[in-house]
CSV table of C-alpha atoms in Angstrom, one decimal:
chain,number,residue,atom,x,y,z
Y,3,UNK,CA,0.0,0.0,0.0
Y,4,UNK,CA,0.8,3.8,-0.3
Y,5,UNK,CA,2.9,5.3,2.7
Y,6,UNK,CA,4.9,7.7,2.9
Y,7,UNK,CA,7.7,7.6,5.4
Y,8,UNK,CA,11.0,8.9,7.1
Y,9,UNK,CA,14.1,7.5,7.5
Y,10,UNK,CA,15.2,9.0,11.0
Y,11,UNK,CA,13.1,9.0,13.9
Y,12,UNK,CA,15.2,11.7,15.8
Y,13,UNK,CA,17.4,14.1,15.0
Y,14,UNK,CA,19.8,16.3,17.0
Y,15,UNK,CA,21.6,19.1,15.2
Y,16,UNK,CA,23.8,21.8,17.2
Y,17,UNK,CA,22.1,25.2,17.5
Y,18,UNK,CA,23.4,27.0,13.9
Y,19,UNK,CA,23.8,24.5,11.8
Y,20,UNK,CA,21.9,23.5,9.1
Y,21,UNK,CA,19.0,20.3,9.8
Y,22,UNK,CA,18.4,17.8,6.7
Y,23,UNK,CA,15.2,15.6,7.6
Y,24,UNK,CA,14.5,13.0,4.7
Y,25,UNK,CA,11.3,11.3,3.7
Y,26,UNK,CA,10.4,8.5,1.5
Y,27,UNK,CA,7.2,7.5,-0.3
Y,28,UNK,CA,5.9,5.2,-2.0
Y,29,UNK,CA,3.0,7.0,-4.7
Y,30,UNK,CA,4.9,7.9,-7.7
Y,31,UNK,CA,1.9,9.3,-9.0
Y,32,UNK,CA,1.2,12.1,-5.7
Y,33,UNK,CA,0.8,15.5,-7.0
Y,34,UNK,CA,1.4,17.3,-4.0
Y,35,UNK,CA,3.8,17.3,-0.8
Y,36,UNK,CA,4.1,19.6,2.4
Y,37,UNK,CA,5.7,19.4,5.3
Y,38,UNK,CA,4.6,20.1,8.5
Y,39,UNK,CA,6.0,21.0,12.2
Y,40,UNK,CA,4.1,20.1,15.0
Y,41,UNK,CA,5.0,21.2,18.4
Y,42,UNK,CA,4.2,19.7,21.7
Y,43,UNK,CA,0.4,19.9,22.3
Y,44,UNK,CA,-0.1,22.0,19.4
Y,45,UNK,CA,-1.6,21.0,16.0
Y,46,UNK,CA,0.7,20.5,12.9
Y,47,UNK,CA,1.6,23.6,11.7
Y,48,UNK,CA,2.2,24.4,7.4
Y,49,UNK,CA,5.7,24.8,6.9
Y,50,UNK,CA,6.5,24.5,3.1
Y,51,UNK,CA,4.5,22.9,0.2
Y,52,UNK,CA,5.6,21.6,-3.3
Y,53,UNK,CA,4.3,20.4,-6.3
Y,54,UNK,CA,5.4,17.4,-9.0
Y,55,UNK,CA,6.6,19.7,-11.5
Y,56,UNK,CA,9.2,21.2,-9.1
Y,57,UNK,CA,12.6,20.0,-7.9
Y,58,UNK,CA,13.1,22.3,-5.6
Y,59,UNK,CA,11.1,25.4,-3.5
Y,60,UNK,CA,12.3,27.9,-0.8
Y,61,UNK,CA,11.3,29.7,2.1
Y,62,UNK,CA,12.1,31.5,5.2
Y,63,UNK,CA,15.0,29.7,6.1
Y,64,UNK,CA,13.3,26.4,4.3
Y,65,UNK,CA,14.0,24.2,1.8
Y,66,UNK,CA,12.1,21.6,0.4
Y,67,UNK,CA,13.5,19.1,-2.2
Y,68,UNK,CA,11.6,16.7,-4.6
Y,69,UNK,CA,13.4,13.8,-6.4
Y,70,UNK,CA,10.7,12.4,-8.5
Y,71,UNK,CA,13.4,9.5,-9.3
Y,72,UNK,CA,13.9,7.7,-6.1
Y,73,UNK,CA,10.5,8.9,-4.8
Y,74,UNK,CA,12.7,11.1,-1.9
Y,75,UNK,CA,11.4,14.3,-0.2
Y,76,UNK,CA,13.6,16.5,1.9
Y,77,UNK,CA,13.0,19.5,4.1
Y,78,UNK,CA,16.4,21.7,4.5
Y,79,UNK,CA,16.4,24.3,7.9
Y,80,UNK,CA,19.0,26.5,7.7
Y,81,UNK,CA,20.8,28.2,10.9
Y,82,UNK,CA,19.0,25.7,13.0
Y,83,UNK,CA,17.4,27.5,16.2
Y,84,UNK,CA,15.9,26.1,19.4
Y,85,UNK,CA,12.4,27.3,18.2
Y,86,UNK,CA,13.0,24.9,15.7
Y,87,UNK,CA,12.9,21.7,17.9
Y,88,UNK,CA,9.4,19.4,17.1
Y,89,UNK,CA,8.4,17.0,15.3
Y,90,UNK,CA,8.3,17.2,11.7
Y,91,UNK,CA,6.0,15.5,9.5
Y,92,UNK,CA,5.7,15.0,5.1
Y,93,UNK,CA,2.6,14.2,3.7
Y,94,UNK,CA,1.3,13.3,0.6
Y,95,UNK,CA,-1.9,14.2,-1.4
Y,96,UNK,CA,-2.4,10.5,-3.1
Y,97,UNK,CA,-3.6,10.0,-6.5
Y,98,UNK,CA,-6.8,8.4,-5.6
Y,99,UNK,CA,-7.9,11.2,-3.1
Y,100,UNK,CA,-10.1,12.3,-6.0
Y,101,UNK,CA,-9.0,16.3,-5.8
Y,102,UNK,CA,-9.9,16.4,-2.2
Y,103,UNK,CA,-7.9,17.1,0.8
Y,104,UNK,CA,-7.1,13.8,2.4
Y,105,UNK,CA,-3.2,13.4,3.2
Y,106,UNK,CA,-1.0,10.6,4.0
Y,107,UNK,CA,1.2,11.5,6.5
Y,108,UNK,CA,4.6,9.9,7.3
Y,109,UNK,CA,5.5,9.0,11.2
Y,110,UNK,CA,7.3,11.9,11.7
Y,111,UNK,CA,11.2,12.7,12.5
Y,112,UNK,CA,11.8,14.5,15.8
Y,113,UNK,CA,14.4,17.5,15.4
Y,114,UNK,CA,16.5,18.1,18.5
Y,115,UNK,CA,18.3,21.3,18.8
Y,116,UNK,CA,21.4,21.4,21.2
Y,117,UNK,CA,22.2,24.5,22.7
N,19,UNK,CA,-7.8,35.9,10.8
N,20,UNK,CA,-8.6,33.7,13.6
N,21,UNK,CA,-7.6,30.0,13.4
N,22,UNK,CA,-9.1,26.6,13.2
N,23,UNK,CA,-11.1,25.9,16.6
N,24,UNK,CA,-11.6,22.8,17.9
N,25,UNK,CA,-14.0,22.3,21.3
N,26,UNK,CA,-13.7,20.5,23.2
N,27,UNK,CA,-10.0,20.4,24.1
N,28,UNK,CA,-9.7,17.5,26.5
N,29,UNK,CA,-12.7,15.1,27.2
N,30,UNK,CA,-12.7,11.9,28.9
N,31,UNK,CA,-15.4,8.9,28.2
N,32,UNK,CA,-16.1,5.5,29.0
N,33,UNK,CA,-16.1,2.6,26.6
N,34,UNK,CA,-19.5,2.3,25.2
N,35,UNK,CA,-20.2,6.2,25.3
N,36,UNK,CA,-20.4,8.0,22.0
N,37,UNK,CA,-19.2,11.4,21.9
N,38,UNK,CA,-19.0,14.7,19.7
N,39,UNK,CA,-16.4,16.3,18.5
N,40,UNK,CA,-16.9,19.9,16.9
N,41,UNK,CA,-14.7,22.3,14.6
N,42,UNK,CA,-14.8,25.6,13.3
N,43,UNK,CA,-12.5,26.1,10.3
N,44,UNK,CA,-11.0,30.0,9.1
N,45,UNK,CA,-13.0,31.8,7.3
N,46,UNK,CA,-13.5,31.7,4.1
N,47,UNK,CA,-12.9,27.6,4.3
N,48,UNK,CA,-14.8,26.0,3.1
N,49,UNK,CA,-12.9,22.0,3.1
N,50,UNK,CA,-12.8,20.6,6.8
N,51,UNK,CA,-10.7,17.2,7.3
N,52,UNK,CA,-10.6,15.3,9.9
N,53,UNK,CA,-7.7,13.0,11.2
N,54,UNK,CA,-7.0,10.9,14.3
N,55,UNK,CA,-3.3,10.9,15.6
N,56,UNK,CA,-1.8,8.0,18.3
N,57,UNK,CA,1.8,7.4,18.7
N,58,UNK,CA,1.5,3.7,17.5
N,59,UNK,CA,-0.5,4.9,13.7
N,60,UNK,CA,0.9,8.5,13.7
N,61,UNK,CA,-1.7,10.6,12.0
N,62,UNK,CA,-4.5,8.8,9.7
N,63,UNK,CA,-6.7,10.3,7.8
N,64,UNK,CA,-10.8,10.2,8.7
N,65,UNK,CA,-12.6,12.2,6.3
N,66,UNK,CA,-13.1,15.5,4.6
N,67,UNK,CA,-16.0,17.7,4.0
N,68,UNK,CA,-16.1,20.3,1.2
N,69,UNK,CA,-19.5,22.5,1.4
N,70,UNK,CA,-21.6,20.0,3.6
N,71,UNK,CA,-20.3,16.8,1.4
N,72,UNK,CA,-18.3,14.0,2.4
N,73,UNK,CA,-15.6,14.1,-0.5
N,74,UNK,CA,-13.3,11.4,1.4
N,75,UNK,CA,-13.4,9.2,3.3
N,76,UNK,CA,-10.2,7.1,5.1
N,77,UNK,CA,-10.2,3.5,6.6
N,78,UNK,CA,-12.0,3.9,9.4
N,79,UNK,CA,-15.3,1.8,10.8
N,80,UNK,CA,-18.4,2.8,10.4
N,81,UNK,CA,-18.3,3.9,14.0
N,82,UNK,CA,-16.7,7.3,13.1
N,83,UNK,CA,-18.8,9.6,11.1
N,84,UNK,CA,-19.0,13.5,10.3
N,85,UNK,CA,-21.1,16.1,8.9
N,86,UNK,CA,-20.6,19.6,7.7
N,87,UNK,CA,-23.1,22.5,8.2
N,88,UNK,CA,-24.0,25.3,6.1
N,89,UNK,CA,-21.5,27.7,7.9
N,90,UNK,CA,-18.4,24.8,7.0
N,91,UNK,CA,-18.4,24.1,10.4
N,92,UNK,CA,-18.3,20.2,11.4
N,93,UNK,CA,-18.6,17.3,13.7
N,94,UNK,CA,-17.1,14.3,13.9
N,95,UNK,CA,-18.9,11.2,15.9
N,96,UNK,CA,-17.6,8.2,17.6
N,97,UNK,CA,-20.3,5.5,19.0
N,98,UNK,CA,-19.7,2.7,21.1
N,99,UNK,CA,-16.6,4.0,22.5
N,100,UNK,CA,-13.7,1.6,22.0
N,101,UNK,CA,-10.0,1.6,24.4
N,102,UNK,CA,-8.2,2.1,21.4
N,103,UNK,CA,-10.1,5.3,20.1
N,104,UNK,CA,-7.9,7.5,22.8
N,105,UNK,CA,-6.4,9.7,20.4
N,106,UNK,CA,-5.9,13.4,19.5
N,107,UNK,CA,-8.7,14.3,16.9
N,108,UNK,CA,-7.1,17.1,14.1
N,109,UNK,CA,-9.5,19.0,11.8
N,110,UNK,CA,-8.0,20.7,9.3
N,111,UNK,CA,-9.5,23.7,7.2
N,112,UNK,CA,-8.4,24.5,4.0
N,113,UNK,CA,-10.3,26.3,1.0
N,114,UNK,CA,-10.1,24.2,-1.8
N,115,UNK,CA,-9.0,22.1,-4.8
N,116,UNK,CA,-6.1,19.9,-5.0
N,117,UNK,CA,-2.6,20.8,-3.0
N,118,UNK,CA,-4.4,23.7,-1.1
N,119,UNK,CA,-2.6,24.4,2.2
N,120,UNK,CA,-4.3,22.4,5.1
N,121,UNK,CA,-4.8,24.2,8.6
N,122,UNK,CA,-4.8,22.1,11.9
N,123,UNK,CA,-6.4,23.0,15.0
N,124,UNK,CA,-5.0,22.3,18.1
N,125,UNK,CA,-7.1,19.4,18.7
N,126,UNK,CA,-9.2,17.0,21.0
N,127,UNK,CA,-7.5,15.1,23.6
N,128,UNK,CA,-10.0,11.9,23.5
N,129,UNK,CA,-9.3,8.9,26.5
N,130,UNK,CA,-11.7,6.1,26.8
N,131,UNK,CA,-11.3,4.4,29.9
């Protein structure tokens, strides 16, 4: 079946340097991919979204990459800061969600920010 | 703009109970989804409404339902109260079409003892 997953559960990156947090999935034909940042007793929060026909999109401080290839999403966080630390989450708009908004979400990687 | 609301924020019920969940999505939304998030199944989608229509629907059982009123805003329902339906319940707003940004609230805190 169609998932979409991570490859690191935790992550723990030194205040100021720059956070890579991979995700895999598995539905060549998904349109659609954000990543989100959820924070302890809070609700996921929109980060950065990107479509099939890009490679590549930027934020504040944000990166997301898309490698159609070898099905591989990554979200880059530049100058990592405390603020940062949460769990982070892809998701996936599937093919057969019919133009709707129902997501696949991965398990989610937990960024660590050491002081 | 104000965000998505959720109500209530914490509730606590015994197996067998059903209970009620309710969401209020931004203005101007008009697409409310629904997902249930444990640490053992992460977050799983439950269903969307898009102007007072179930558009989606995940793989849940027939237990959980929803509805969406004229104003967008929606309920989700849970009967017969299981152990394993402790969860946090997410709705999501969003306005619509495909790969439109998606909006969480902060949730419902569900146990089921």
């Amino acid at each position: 079946g169609e998932s979409v997953g991570l490859h690191l559960p935790t992550l723990s990156v030194q205040e100021g340097d720059n956070s890579i947090i991979n995700c895999a999935y598995s539905n060549s034909a998904s349109d659609y991919f954000i990543w989100y940042k959820q924070e302890s007793g809070k609700g996921p929060q929109f980060i950065i979204d990107i479509r099939s026909n890009m490679d590549k999109r930027q934020g504040q401080r944000v990166t997301v990459l898309l490698n159609k290839t070898v099905k591989h999403l990554s979200l880059q966080i530049a100058a990592t800061q405390p603020g940062d630390s949460a769990v982070y989450f892809c998701a996936e708009n599937p093919l057969d969600s019919g133009n709707t908004g129902k997501l696949i979400f991965g398990q989610g990687t937990t960024l660590q920010v050491k002081p | 703009k104000a965000g998505v609301t959720q109500t209530p924020r914490y509730l606590i019920k015994t197996r067998g109970q059903q209970v009620t969940l309710s969401c209020s999505p931004i203005s101007g939304h008009r697409s409310v989804s629904w997902y249930q998030q444990t640490p053992g199944q992460g977050l799983q989608f439950l269903f969307e409404y898009f102007s007072e229509t179930q558009r989606n629907k995940g793989n849940f059982p027939g237990r959980f339902s929803g509805r969406q009123f004229s104003n967008s805003r929606s309920e989700m329902n849970v009967s017969t109260l299981e152990l394993g339906d402790s969860a946090l319940y997410l709705c999501a707003s969003a306005t619509a079409g495909l790969g439109y940004e998606q909006y969480f609230g902060p949730g419902t805190r569900l146990t089921v003892t």
